[in-house]
Amino acid sequence: MPTVYIETYGCQMNVADTELMLGHLGAHGYRRTDAPDRADVILLNTCAIREHAEARVLGRLGELARHKQRRPEVRLGVTGCMAQHLRGALRERAPWVDLLVGPDGYRHLPELLSDDGDPHVALRLDPSETYADLPVAREGGVRAWITAMRGCDRFCTFCIVPYVRGRERSLPGPLLVEQVRALAASGTREVVFLGQTVNAYHDGAWDFAELLARTAAIPGILRIRFTSPHPADMSERLIDAVASHPAIAPQLHLPVQSGADRVLARMARDYTVAGYEALVARLRARIPAIALSTDVIVGFPGETDDDFAATEALLERVRYDSAFLFKYSSREGTRAWKWGDTVPEAEKARRLELLIALQERISGEINRRLVGTDVEVLVEGPARRTPGWMAGKSPQLKTVVLPGPAAAGDVVRVRVEAATSHTLSGQVVRP
Ligand code: 5AD
Ligand code: SF4
């Protein structure tokens, strides 16, 4: 049996796409391996969201060139967003790559791998490709990632995703429900629906609220999450669904990107700061236990000191449980590319540092207030840093470490004894 080794870069969508490629290749006689030196096929499943992500892959391709030198028969492929974005440049900068496959080309992997000759490419975007009929080789474990929709139609001016992943398309709801049922039967306790704008999900009959309600009724599934919703697509029906089904976790990642209206308008985000905060207020009124996280970009072209101060003020007002904070990275092909990269690197770095410190403080304050309370933890496996301890998540997606006794899949009550800005720890309390 030929073997395949895949390294995954970037977001959860890519992790799910890797599982899809492994499932599809598995059905064509390939076996997965963790050892690149012995693999017949080496794939890098890549990300194009920021320049740094692409630079890492280019570096890694340089290292992998030695496998090709030692074993010329090895097939080396670049898949995913960066293959789609860099096509030409990749062929120039890493001519030893055999295979370029974009996010809509995974179906063709087996045939591309069976042919010899020049670099093989599958870079045509196909607005109807959902891979609904292909098998997925999931990691297994307590949580499963399920792609609900692919692509994005929003074209935020900074973002490369609509260009590399193509138009929005949803998988059939009944098929997703069947997948979740099967996963529940084999021990999965939590599902996370994925999509670039996951709450824009619509399969022609069901909207996203409907999909969630149907999934929430499946026995054995204790928690349902989804990522990432777009603030402008948060319908009342969706808020109702989250508020009314106990299995839908009280946790939402709601990317805001900036706290300044003029920046939001130039990003084409389709909401104002006031509109976003009104949404946050509605969510908190309907779902009091809800934890919120966000994404923020600093140094978008034209972002002034005042704009940045407005973002700091927004983080202070909303008080997110956590936030992913990024320096703007100009992406060729996007609308913002033409506006240049006007905020100097040192200033971007300064703004980022300030936001990180601010958010660490807020996350720490929020988490320390949980000391002395009990949280319900879905245990996932051994804790990474504390030997012998177990780790899991609270409904709010906070990492909780505990000494046990507990096994993966258990739900235990933990009395929080200590908290940092990223982790809670405590003891299991017996009922
Ligand atoms: N530069 C920096 N960050 C970006 N993101 C998307 N495009 C860019 C870019 N060009 C961030 C956004 C998005 C997250 C997934 O990545 O904050 O929500
Ligand atoms: Fe990119 Fe905006 Fe689409 Fe998110 S909604 S993937 S940021 S274009």
CSV table of C-alpha atoms and ligand atoms in Angstrom, one decimal:
chain,number,residue,atom,x,y,z
A,1,MET,CA,0.0,0.0,0.0
A,2,PRO,CA,1.4,3.4,-0.9
A,3,THR,CA,1.7,5.8,2.1
A,4,VAL,CA,0.8,9.5,2.4
A,5,TYR,CA,2.1,12.0,4.9
A,6,ILE,CA,0.2,15.4,5.3
A,7,GLU,CA,1.2,18.5,7.2
A,8,THR,CA,-1.6,21.0,7.9
A,9,TYR,CA,-1.1,24.7,8.1
A,10,GLY,CA,-3.7,27.4,8.9
A,11,CYS,CA,-7.3,27.2,10.2
A,12,GLN,CA,-9.7,24.4,11.3
A,13,MET,CA,-11.1,24.3,7.7
A,14,ASN,CA,-7.7,23.1,6.6
A,15,VAL,CA,-7.6,20.5,9.4
A,16,ALA,CA,-11.0,19.2,8.2
A,17,ASP,CA,-9.8,19.3,4.5
A,18,THR,CA,-6.8,17.2,5.5
A,19,GLU,CA,-9.2,14.6,7.0
A,20,LEU,CA,-11.2,14.7,3.8
A,21,MET,CA,-8.0,14.1,1.6
A,22,LEU,CA,-7.0,11.3,3.9
A,23,GLY,CA,-10.4,9.7,3.6
A,24,HIS,CA,-10.5,10.1,-0.1
A,25,LEU,CA,-6.9,8.8,-0.6
A,26,GLY,CA,-7.7,6.0,1.9
A,27,ALA,CA,-10.5,4.8,-0.3
A,28,HIS,CA,-8.0,4.7,-3.2
A,29,GLY,CA,-5.6,2.4,-1.3
A,30,TYR,CA,-3.3,5.0,0.4
A,31,ARG,CA,-2.4,4.5,4.1
A,32,ARG,CA,-1.5,7.4,6.3
A,33,THR,CA,2.0,7.7,7.8
A,34,ASP,CA,3.5,10.1,10.4
A,35,ALA,CA,7.0,9.6,8.9
A,36,PRO,CA,7.9,11.8,5.9
A,37,ASP,CA,11.2,10.0,5.3
A,38,ARG,CA,9.3,6.8,4.3
A,39,ALA,CA,6.2,8.3,2.7
A,40,ASP,CA,5.4,7.8,-1.0
A,41,VAL,CA,3.5,11.0,-1.0
A,42,ILE,CA,4.2,14.2,1.0
A,43,LEU,CA,1.5,16.9,1.0
A,44,LEU,CA,1.5,20.3,2.6
A,45,ASN,CA,-2.0,21.6,3.1
A,46,THR,CA,-1.5,25.3,3.2
A,47,CYS,CA,-2.9,28.7,4.2
A,48,ALA,CA,-2.7,32.0,2.4
A,49,ILE,CA,-4.3,34.3,4.9
A,50,ARG,CA,-1.1,36.2,5.8
A,51,GLU,CA,2.3,36.5,4.2
A,52,HIS,CA,3.9,34.8,7.2
A,53,ALA,CA,1.9,31.6,6.6
A,54,GLU,CA,3.2,31.4,3.1
A,55,ALA,CA,6.7,32.1,4.1
A,56,ARG,CA,6.7,29.2,6.5
A,57,VAL,CA,5.5,26.8,3.8
A,58,LEU,CA,8.2,28.1,1.4
A,59,GLY,CA,10.8,27.4,4.1
A,60,ARG,CA,9.4,23.9,4.7
A,61,LEU,CA,9.4,23.1,0.9
A,62,GLY,CA,13.1,24.0,0.9
A,63,GLU,CA,13.7,21.4,3.7
A,64,LEU,CA,11.5,18.8,1.9
A,65,ALA,CA,13.6,19.2,-1.3
A,66,ARG,CA,16.1,16.8,0.3
A,67,HIS,CA,13.5,14.0,0.4
A,68,LYS,CA,13.2,14.5,-3.4
A,69,GLN,CA,16.9,14.4,-3.8
A,70,ARG,CA,17.3,11.1,-1.9
A,71,ARG,CA,14.2,9.5,-3.2
A,72,PRO,CA,13.2,11.1,-6.6
A,73,GLU,CA,10.1,8.8,-6.8
A,74,VAL,CA,8.5,10.6,-3.8
A,75,ARG,CA,5.6,12.8,-4.9
A,76,LEU,CA,5.6,16.2,-3.2
A,77,GLY,CA,2.4,18.2,-3.4
A,78,VAL,CA,1.2,21.6,-2.2
A,79,THR,CA,-2.6,21.7,-1.5
A,80,GLY,CA,-5.0,24.3,-0.3
A,81,CYS,CA,-5.2,28.1,-0.3
A,82,MET,CA,-1.5,28.8,-1.0
A,83,ALA,CA,-1.5,26.5,-4.0
A,84,GLN,CA,-4.4,28.4,-5.3
A,85,HIS,CA,-3.0,31.8,-4.5
A,86,LEU,CA,0.7,31.4,-5.5
A,87,ARG,CA,0.4,28.9,-8.5
A,88,GLY,CA,3.0,30.7,-10.7
A,89,ALA,CA,5.3,31.8,-8.0
A,90,LEU,CA,5.4,28.4,-6.4
A,91,ARG,CA,6.5,26.7,-9.6
A,92,GLU,CA,9.3,29.2,-9.9
A,93,ARG,CA,10.4,29.1,-6.3
A,94,ALA,CA,9.9,25.4,-5.6
A,95,PRO,CA,10.2,23.7,-9.0
A,96,TRP,CA,10.7,20.3,-7.3
A,97,VAL,CA,7.0,20.3,-6.3
A,98,ASP,CA,5.1,17.7,-8.3
A,99,LEU,CA,1.5,18.6,-7.5
A,100,LEU,CA,-0.5,21.8,-7.0
A,101,VAL,CA,-4.1,21.2,-5.8
A,102,GLY,CA,-6.4,24.0,-4.8
A,103,PRO,CA,-9.3,23.8,-2.3
A,104,ASP,CA,-11.7,22.6,-5.0
A,105,GLY,CA,-9.3,20.1,-6.5
A,106,TYR,CA,-9.1,17.4,-3.8
A,107,ARG,CA,-11.4,15.0,-5.7
A,108,HIS,CA,-8.7,14.7,-8.4
A,109,LEU,CA,-5.8,13.8,-6.0
A,110,PRO,CA,-5.8,10.0,-6.7
A,111,GLU,CA,-5.7,10.4,-10.5
A,112,LEU,CA,-3.1,13.2,-10.2
A,113,LEU,CA,-0.9,11.0,-8.1
A,114,SER,CA,-1.2,8.0,-10.5
A,115,ASP,CA,0.1,9.9,-13.5
A,116,ASP,CA,3.8,10.6,-14.1
A,117,GLY,CA,5.3,13.6,-15.7
A,118,ASP,CA,5.1,17.4,-15.2
A,119,PRO,CA,3.8,19.1,-12.2
A,120,HIS,CA,0.1,18.2,-12.0
A,121,VAL,CA,-2.3,20.9,-11.2
A,122,ALA,CA,-6.0,21.0,-10.1
A,123,LEU,CA,-6.6,24.7,-9.5
A,124,ARG,CA,-9.9,25.3,-11.1
A,125,LEU,CA,-12.5,26.6,-8.6
A,126,ASP,CA,-15.7,24.8,-8.8
A,127,PRO,CA,-18.7,26.5,-7.2
A,128,SER,CA,-20.6,23.3,-6.9
A,129,GLU,CA,-17.9,21.2,-5.3
A,130,THR,CA,-18.8,20.2,-1.7
A,131,TYR,CA,-17.2,16.8,-1.5
A,132,ALA,CA,-20.5,15.6,0.0
A,133,ASP,CA,-20.0,12.1,-1.3
A,134,LEU,CA,-16.4,11.6,-0.2
A,135,PRO,CA,-15.4,9.7,2.9
A,136,VAL,CA,-13.7,11.7,5.7
A,137,ALA,CA,-10.9,10.1,7.9
A,138,ARG,CA,-11.5,11.8,11.2
A,139,GLU,CA,-9.0,11.8,14.0
A,140,GLY,CA,-11.5,10.3,16.3
A,141,GLY,CA,-11.8,11.5,19.9
A,142,VAL,CA,-14.3,13.5,21.8
A,143,ARG,CA,-14.7,16.3,19.3
A,144,ALA,CA,-15.4,16.2,15.5
A,145,TRP,CA,-15.0,19.0,13.0
A,146,ILE,CA,-17.7,19.0,10.3
A,147,THR,CA,-17.5,21.2,7.3
A,148,ALA,CA,-21.0,22.7,6.8
A,149,MET,CA,-20.3,25.2,4.1
A,150,ARG,CA,-17.3,26.1,1.9
A,151,GLY,CA,-16.1,29.4,0.4
A,152,CYS,CA,-17.1,33.0,1.1
A,153,ASP,CA,-19.1,35.6,-0.8
A,154,ARG,CA,-18.3,38.5,1.4
A,155,PHE,CA,-15.1,39.9,-0.1
A,156,CYS,CA,-13.8,41.8,3.0
A,157,THR,CA,-11.2,44.1,1.3
A,158,PHE,CA,-8.3,42.6,3.3
A,159,CYS,CA,-9.1,39.0,2.7
A,160,ILE,CA,-7.8,36.4,0.2
A,161,VAL,CA,-10.3,33.7,1.1
A,162,PRO,CA,-13.0,34.4,-1.4
A,163,TYR,CA,-10.3,34.3,-4.2
A,164,VAL,CA,-8.7,31.1,-3.1
A,165,ARG,CA,-11.7,29.2,-1.8
A,166,GLY,CA,-14.3,30.5,-4.2
A,167,ARG,CA,-18.0,31.0,-3.8
A,168,GLU,CA,-20.2,30.1,-0.9
A,169,ARG,CA,-21.8,26.7,-1.0
A,170,SER,CA,-23.5,24.5,1.7
A,171,LEU,CA,-23.6,20.8,2.3
A,172,PRO,CA,-27.0,19.2,2.4
A,173,GLY,CA,-28.5,19.4,5.9
A,174,PRO,CA,-29.8,15.9,6.1
A,175,LEU,CA,-26.4,14.5,5.2
A,176,LEU,CA,-24.8,16.6,8.0
A,177,VAL,CA,-27.3,15.3,10.5
A,178,GLU,CA,-26.6,11.7,9.4
A,179,GLN,CA,-22.8,12.4,9.8
A,180,VAL,CA,-23.4,13.7,13.3
A,181,ARG,CA,-25.7,10.7,14.2
A,182,ALA,CA,-22.9,8.3,13.0
A,183,LEU,CA,-20.3,10.2,15.0
A,184,ALA,CA,-22.5,10.2,18.1
A,185,ALA,CA,-22.9,6.4,17.8
A,186,SER,CA,-19.1,6.0,17.6
A,187,GLY,CA,-18.4,8.1,20.7
A,188,THR,CA,-18.1,11.7,19.6
A,189,ARG,CA,-19.5,14.0,22.2
A,190,GLU,CA,-19.0,17.4,20.6
A,191,VAL,CA,-19.3,18.6,17.1
A,192,VAL,CA,-18.0,21.9,15.6
A,193,PHE,CA,-19.6,23.0,12.4
A,194,LEU,CA,-17.1,24.8,10.2
A,195,GLY,CA,-17.5,27.4,7.4
A,196,GLN,CA,-15.8,30.6,6.4
A,197,THR,CA,-19.1,32.4,7.2
A,198,VAL,CA,-20.8,29.4,8.8
A,199,ASN,CA,-24.0,31.3,9.7
A,200,ALA,CA,-24.6,32.1,6.0
A,201,TYR,CA,-25.3,28.3,5.7
A,202,HIS,CA,-28.3,27.5,3.6
A,203,ASP,CA,-28.8,24.3,1.7
A,204,GLY,CA,-31.9,25.5,-0.2
A,205,ALA,CA,-34.3,24.2,2.5
A,206,TRP,CA,-32.6,24.6,5.9
A,207,ASP,CA,-30.9,27.7,7.2
A,208,PHE,CA,-28.2,27.5,9.9
A,209,ALA,CA,-30.6,27.8,12.8
A,210,GLU,CA,-32.5,24.8,11.4
A,211,LEU,CA,-29.3,22.7,11.0
A,212,LEU,CA,-28.4,23.5,14.6
A,213,ALA,CA,-31.9,22.7,16.0
A,214,ARG,CA,-31.9,19.3,14.1
A,215,THR,CA,-28.4,18.5,15.4
A,216,ALA,CA,-29.3,19.5,19.0
A,217,ALA,CA,-31.9,16.7,19.0
A,218,ILE,CA,-29.4,13.9,18.3
A,219,PRO,CA,-28.9,11.7,21.4
A,220,GLY,CA,-25.3,11.5,22.6
A,221,ILE,CA,-24.1,14.9,21.3
A,222,LEU,CA,-23.5,16.9,24.4
A,223,ARG,CA,-22.1,20.1,22.8
A,224,ILE,CA,-22.5,21.8,19.5
A,225,ARG,CA,-20.3,24.7,18.4
A,226,PHE,CA,-19.7,26.5,15.2
A,227,THR,CA,-17.0,28.8,13.7
A,228,SER,CA,-16.8,31.4,12.4
A,229,PRO,CA,-20.0,33.3,12.1
A,230,HIS,CA,-20.1,36.8,10.4
A,231,PRO,CA,-21.7,39.4,12.6
A,232,ALA,CA,-24.0,40.6,9.8
A,233,ASP,CA,-25.4,37.1,9.4
A,234,MET,CA,-26.5,36.7,13.0
A,235,SER,CA,-30.2,36.2,12.5
A,236,GLU,CA,-32.7,36.3,15.4
A,237,ARG,CA,-33.6,32.7,14.5
A,238,LEU,CA,-30.0,31.7,15.1
A,239,ILE,CA,-29.8,33.6,18.4
A,240,ASP,CA,-33.1,31.9,19.4
A,241,ALA,CA,-31.6,28.5,18.5
A,242,VAL,CA,-28.5,29.0,20.6
A,243,ALA,CA,-30.6,30.4,23.5
A,244,SER,CA,-33.1,27.6,23.5
A,245,HIS,CA,-31.1,24.3,23.0
A,246,PRO,CA,-29.0,23.3,26.0
A,247,ALA,CA,-26.7,21.3,23.7
A,248,ILE,CA,-25.6,24.4,21.8
A,249,ALA,CA,-22.7,25.7,23.8
A,250,PRO,CA,-22.9,29.3,25.1
A,251,GLN,CA,-19.8,30.4,23.2
A,252,LEU,CA,-19.4,32.5,20.1
A,253,HIS,CA,-16.4,33.6,18.1
A,254,LEU,CA,-17.5,36.9,16.5
A,255,PRO,CA,-14.8,38.6,14.5
A,256,VAL,CA,-15.0,42.3,14.8
A,257,GLN,CA,-11.7,43.3,13.0
A,258,SER,CA,-11.7,46.9,14.1
A,259,GLY,CA,-13.3,49.3,16.6
A,260,ALA,CA,-13.4,52.3,14.2
A,261,ASP,CA,-16.3,52.8,11.8
A,262,ARG,CA,-14.2,54.3,9.1
A,263,VAL,CA,-11.9,51.3,9.1
A,264,LEU,CA,-14.9,48.9,9.2
A,265,ALA,CA,-16.4,50.7,6.1
A,266,ARG,CA,-13.1,50.4,4.2
A,267,MET,CA,-12.9,46.7,5.2
A,268,ALA,CA,-16.4,46.3,3.8
A,269,ARG,CA,-17.5,44.5,6.9
A,270,ASP,CA,-21.2,45.4,6.6
A,271,TYR,CA,-21.7,46.6,10.2
A,272,THR,CA,-20.9,49.6,12.3
A,273,VAL,CA,-19.4,49.5,15.8
A,274,ALA,CA,-22.8,50.5,17.3
A,275,GLY,CA,-24.5,47.7,15.3
A,276,TYR,CA,-22.0,45.2,16.5
A,277,GLU,CA,-22.3,46.2,20.1
A,278,ALA,CA,-26.1,46.1,19.9
A,279,LEU,CA,-25.7,42.5,18.7
A,280,VAL,CA,-23.4,41.7,21.6
A,281,ALA,CA,-25.9,43.2,24.0
A,282,ARG,CA,-28.7,41.1,22.4
A,283,LEU,CA,-26.6,37.9,22.7
A,284,ARG,CA,-25.8,38.6,26.3
A,285,ALA,CA,-29.4,39.3,27.2
A,286,ARG,CA,-30.6,36.1,25.5
A,287,ILE,CA,-27.7,33.9,26.6
A,288,PRO,CA,-26.4,35.2,29.9
A,289,ALA,CA,-23.6,32.6,30.2
A,290,ILE,CA,-22.2,33.3,26.7
A,291,ALA,CA,-18.5,33.6,26.2
A,292,LEU,CA,-17.3,35.8,23.3
A,293,SER,CA,-14.1,35.8,21.4
A,294,THR,CA,-13.0,37.8,18.4
A,295,ASP,CA,-10.4,38.5,15.7
A,296,VAL,CA,-8.8,42.0,15.3
A,297,ILE,CA,-6.5,43.3,12.6
A,298,VAL,CA,-4.1,46.2,13.5
A,299,GLY,CA,-2.5,48.4,10.9
A,300,PHE,CA,-5.0,48.1,8.1
A,301,PRO,CA,-4.1,50.7,5.4
A,302,GLY,CA,-5.0,54.2,6.7
A,303,GLU,CA,-5.6,53.1,10.3
A,304,THR,CA,-4.8,56.2,12.4
A,305,ASP,CA,-3.9,56.6,16.1
A,306,ASP,CA,-7.5,57.5,16.7
A,307,ASP,CA,-8.8,54.4,14.9
A,308,PHE,CA,-6.5,52.2,16.9
A,309,ALA,CA,-7.6,53.9,20.1
A,310,ALA,CA,-11.2,53.2,19.1
A,311,THR,CA,-10.3,49.5,18.8
A,312,GLU,CA,-8.7,49.5,22.3
A,313,ALA,CA,-11.8,51.2,23.7
A,314,LEU,CA,-14.0,48.5,22.0
A,315,LEU,CA,-12.0,45.7,23.6
A,316,GLU,CA,-12.4,47.5,27.0
A,317,ARG,CA,-16.2,47.8,26.5
A,318,VAL,CA,-17.0,44.4,25.1
A,319,ARG,CA,-14.6,42.5,27.4
A,320,TYR,CA,-14.1,39.4,25.2
A,321,ASP,CA,-13.1,36.2,26.9
A,322,SER,CA,-10.3,35.9,24.4
A,323,ALA,CA,-9.1,37.4,21.1
A,324,PHE,CA,-6.9,36.5,18.1
A,325,LEU,CA,-5.0,39.6,17.2
A,326,PHE,CA,-3.2,40.1,13.9
A,327,LYS,CA,-0.9,42.6,12.1
A,328,TYR,CA,-2.4,43.5,8.7
A,329,SER,CA,-0.7,41.6,5.9
A,330,SER,CA,-1.2,42.9,2.4
A,331,ARG,CA,-2.5,40.2,0.1
A,332,GLU,CA,-2.0,40.5,-3.6
A,333,GLY,CA,-5.4,40.2,-5.4
A,334,THR,CA,-7.5,41.7,-2.7
A,335,ARG,CA,-9.1,45.1,-3.0
A,336,ALA,CA,-7.0,46.5,-0.1
A,337,TRP,CA,-3.8,45.5,-1.9
A,338,LYS,CA,-4.1,48.6,-4.1
A,339,TRP,CA,-4.1,50.8,-1.0
A,340,GLY,CA,-0.6,49.7,-0.1
A,341,ASP,CA,0.7,48.9,3.3
A,342,THR,CA,0.7,52.3,4.9
A,343,VAL,CA,1.2,51.6,8.6
A,344,PRO,CA,5.0,51.0,9.2
A,345,GLU,CA,5.9,47.6,10.5
A,346,ALA,CA,7.2,49.0,13.8
A,347,GLU,CA,4.0,50.8,14.4
A,348,LYS,CA,1.9,47.7,13.6
A,349,ALA,CA,4.1,45.8,16.1
A,350,ARG,CA,3.6,48.5,18.7
A,351,ARG,CA,-0.2,48.4,18.3
A,352,LEU,CA,-0.3,44.6,18.4
A,353,GLU,CA,1.8,44.5,21.6
A,354,LEU,CA,-0.6,47.0,23.3
A,355,LEU,CA,-3.7,45.0,22.3
A,356,ILE,CA,-2.1,41.7,23.5
A,357,ALA,CA,-1.4,43.2,26.9
A,358,LEU,CA,-4.8,44.7,27.1
A,359,GLN,CA,-6.6,41.5,26.2
A,360,GLU,CA,-4.4,39.4,28.5
A,361,ARG,CA,-5.4,41.6,31.3
A,362,ILE,CA,-9.1,41.4,30.5
A,363,SER,CA,-9.0,37.6,29.9
A,364,GLY,CA,-7.2,37.2,33.3
A,365,GLU,CA,-9.7,39.3,35.1
A,366,ILE,CA,-12.7,37.4,33.6
A,367,ASN,CA,-11.1,34.0,34.3
A,368,ARG,CA,-10.0,34.9,37.9
A,369,ARG,CA,-13.6,35.7,38.7
A,370,LEU,CA,-14.4,32.0,38.1
A,371,VAL,CA,-12.2,30.9,41.0
A,372,GLY,CA,-14.4,29.3,43.6
A,373,THR,CA,-17.2,28.5,41.1
A,374,ASP,CA,-18.0,25.1,39.6
A,375,VAL,CA,-17.7,24.5,35.8
A,376,GLU,CA,-18.8,21.5,33.8
A,377,VAL,CA,-15.9,20.0,32.0
A,378,LEU,CA,-16.0,17.7,29.0
A,379,VAL,CA,-12.7,15.8,29.4
A,380,GLU,CA,-10.7,15.4,26.2
A,381,GLY,CA,-7.4,13.7,27.2
A,382,PRO,CA,-4.2,14.2,29.1
A,383,ALA,CA,-3.1,17.7,30.0
A,384,ARG,CA,-0.3,18.9,27.9
A,385,ARG,CA,1.8,20.6,30.5
A,386,THR,CA,0.9,18.8,33.8
A,387,PRO,CA,1.9,15.1,33.7
A,388,GLY,CA,-0.8,12.9,35.1
A,389,TRP,CA,-3.5,15.5,34.8
A,390,MET,CA,-6.4,15.6,32.4
A,391,ALA,CA,-7.7,18.5,30.3
A,392,GLY,CA,-11.0,19.4,28.8
A,393,LYS,CA,-13.2,22.4,28.0
A,394,SER,CA,-15.9,24.2,29.8
A,395,PRO,CA,-19.1,25.0,27.9
A,396,GLN,CA,-17.5,28.5,27.3
A,397,LEU,CA,-14.6,26.7,25.6
A,398,LYS,CA,-12.2,27.5,28.4
A,399,THR,CA,-9.4,25.0,28.9
A,400,VAL,CA,-9.7,23.4,32.3
A,401,VAL,CA,-7.0,21.1,33.8
A,402,LEU,CA,-7.8,18.7,36.6
A,403,PRO,CA,-6.0,15.9,38.4
A,404,GLY,CA,-8.7,13.3,37.7
A,405,PRO,CA,-9.9,10.7,38.1
A,406,ALA,CA,-11.5,11.2,34.7
A,407,ALA,CA,-11.3,9.7,31.2
A,408,ALA,CA,-11.8,11.3,27.8
A,409,GLY,CA,-15.5,11.7,27.1
A,410,ASP,CA,-16.5,12.1,30.8
A,411,VAL,CA,-18.3,15.2,32.0
A,412,VAL,CA,-17.1,16.2,35.4
A,413,ARG,CA,-17.8,19.1,37.7
A,414,VAL,CA,-14.7,21.0,38.6
A,415,ARG,CA,-14.3,23.6,41.4
A,416,VAL,CA,-12.0,26.2,40.0
A,417,GLU,CA,-9.0,26.9,42.2
A,418,ALA,CA,-6.7,28.9,40.0
A,419,ALA,CA,-7.0,30.8,36.8
A,420,THR,CA,-4.7,32.4,34.2
A,421,SER,CA,-5.7,34.4,31.1
A,422,HIS,CA,-5.7,31.1,29.2
A,423,THR,CA,-6.4,28.2,31.6
A,424,LEU,CA,-8.5,27.2,34.6
A,425,SER,CA,-7.5,24.5,37.0
A,426,GLY,CA,-9.2,22.8,39.9
A,427,GLN,CA,-10.5,19.7,41.6
A,428,VAL,CA,-13.3,17.3,40.6
A,429,VAL,CA,-16.1,17.8,43.1
A,430,ARG,CA,-18.3,14.8,43.8
A,431,PRO,CA,-22.1,15.4,43.6
B,1,5AD,N1,-4.0,40.4,7.3
B,1,5AD,C1,-4.1,40.1,8.6
B,1,5AD,N2,-5.1,39.3,9.1
B,1,5AD,C2,-6.0,38.8,8.3
B,1,5AD,N3,-7.1,38.1,8.5
B,1,5AD,C3,-7.7,37.8,7.3
B,1,5AD,N4,-7.0,38.4,6.3
B,1,5AD,C4,-6.0,39.1,6.9
B,1,5AD,C5,-4.9,39.9,6.4
B,1,5AD,N5,-4.8,40.2,5.1
B,1,5AD,C6,-7.6,37.7,9.8
B,1,5AD,C7,-9.0,38.2,10.1
B,1,5AD,C8,-9.8,37.0,10.1
B,1,5AD,C9,-8.8,35.9,10.5
B,1,5AD,C10,-9.2,34.5,10.2
B,1,5AD,O1,-7.6,36.3,9.9
B,1,5AD,O2,-9.0,38.7,11.4
B,1,5AD,O3,-11.0,37.0,10.9
B,2,SF4,FE1,-12.4,36.7,4.6
B,2,SF4,FE2,-14.4,38.4,5.2
B,2,SF4,FE3,-15.0,36.0,4.0
B,2,SF4,FE4,-14.2,36.0,6.6
B,2,SF4,S1,-16.1,37.0,5.8
B,2,SF4,S2,-13.4,34.6,5.0
B,2,SF4,S3,-12.7,37.8,6.6
B,2,SF4,S4,-13.8,37.7,3.2
